[in-house]
Amino acid sequence: MKANRVLFALVTLIIIGIVVCNLRTRMSRLTTSEIIAIGALWIGSLPPLSPDPSNQYADDPRAATLGQKLFFDVRFSANGKVACATCHVPELNFQDGLPLARGIGTTTRRTMTVVGAAYSPWLFWDGRKDSLWAQALGPLENQEEHGGNRTYHAHLIDEYYRAEYEAIFGSMPDLRRLPRSAGPGANFEAKSAWEAMAADDREAVTRIYANVGKAIAAYERLIRPGPSRFDAYALALMDGDAAAMQAAFSPDEAAGLRLFIGKAQCVRCHNGPLFTNNDFHNTGVPTVAGLPIDTGRAQGVPQVLADEFNCLGSYSDADKNHECAELKFMIGEGQELIGKFKTPSLRNVAERSPYMHAGQFTTLEDVVAHYNVAPIATIGDSELEPLHLSESEIQKIIAFLKTLNGRNDVGPRFVRPPK
Amino acid sequence: MRKHIRAIVLTAGVVAVAILIAVVLAMLVPGPRVIVPMVTRNVSPPAELDTSATRMSSSGLYRVSFTSVIEPIPINQIHNWTLHVETTDGHPVNDAKIGVTGGMPQHGHGLPTRPRVTQHLGNGYYVVEGLKFHMTGRWEVRFDISSSARSDGVIFSLLLQ
């Protein structure tokens, strides 16, 4: 009789178990809007790069070749040791893995990757530049980075790259009578020499300098992200291929993706195929002891408006009446800008520690834990709200983030100095 | 003996089904408000959300409609709209001063840009430049319209995917 009772209980439990399991799998199927959200993150939805109207050489292969040489050329620095590639290391996803960038000295922010940067209307963590070419000109004259100045750089172009330069940009003016070092930057001697130069000479040098940026930008436009395991999952999902989905993602990774686009709300800002909206947000990231107060976008806005290399400036090739919409319709002032920093792309994020604008967090655990708690901002107002994620949910999100690793879509000849 | 086992299995099956039915019925006690989000978990738009591109202004002075130069309205891409303003009896309003604001009411933030009406094309048509939406979800775009000293506002709701 006892055996009968055991059998009865067992069969009852098995039947209930089967029904409940079936219901659960049915419920865990992705909804239509989840599938749309995942499809929007798929790398295949990345459009071809639009032309940059402010840079007429942006898609000129000769400019890209020259730009690549300049990108790796350490002569364009005060100590002959710093090139763009010093901080934007090709083997490290075009960043340096350091909390604060190191050139001649140490800066106050983390190096951002070059990968996919051409898609962003704003450059740097605070968006103080509005094009890739204008961005490239910042570090070249920054005393903590390359430590150079524009007349010095113009002389180098004249001495080492004259033929290539002239083939793209036209004839090189005579620079022999100009000082070796002169520029409007922070260096006192170079600044005095710059102010002593005739306006025409300053204009001619600045024109060469702008062209240096345009060549580097033409090269950087070729550095794009490549597909990751996530993209294989997204493609399988859109094809309705359950086997390929299971082959691409573990259950934890799939659950992490679902949290990413759902409960954890990561996708609000990390959206689109580059996992960034390229906009600015205050997420209450802690300030760093010993660094000056960083107000982010609030200090980037006046700088980009005043930048002689912006889209509306005289070195821009854009039709100022019909282009430069991002700059023209930018939010130009207000409390809301304080403490906002640019959303970085999450492609290859697991290979890009430390995180945030001054490398405040070492691990992805630290990052997700920060978003989960949503602490009050030290500067401005944080946009975050607590997420109430469990430890296991945090781990699933991290498992998902690790599926975003993938080889960049850059030809091998573009990741080293050209011959 | 086999007959005996079959009887047990059959009874177990009936009991299992009865338990499942009882659970489902018990779920009705807390009501669909609790159960529906548990099952669907999808944040669907409120059924009453009107996302039409033609609306009456709030005091009923103007009939306003918009068309986006890029359809469907893109995410993360700055673009223009054309706005048409007419009176309730269908006369185009040609002297309107129009202000543009907006944001995501559920997130408590505004637009990421400062769009403006930059041109009057005639016949009640206006160009709105500099619109951008940097997140998916529900957005509102508000136009404050004043003409011949009569002011009124209209809010368009968008649901972007």
Coordinates of C-alpha atoms in Angstrom, one line a residue, chain A residues 14 85 129-130 146 198 266 399 417:
Chain A
I14 CA 5.7 14.6 -12.7
A85 CA 49.0 55.4 -30.9
K129 CA 34.9 68.7 -30.2
D130 CA 32.3 68.1 -32.9
H146 CA 51.9 65.6 -27.2
A198 CA 51.6 88.1 -38.8
C266 CA 21.1 49.7 -19.7
A399 CA 28.1 37.4 -18.6
P417 CA 52.7 52.1 -38.6

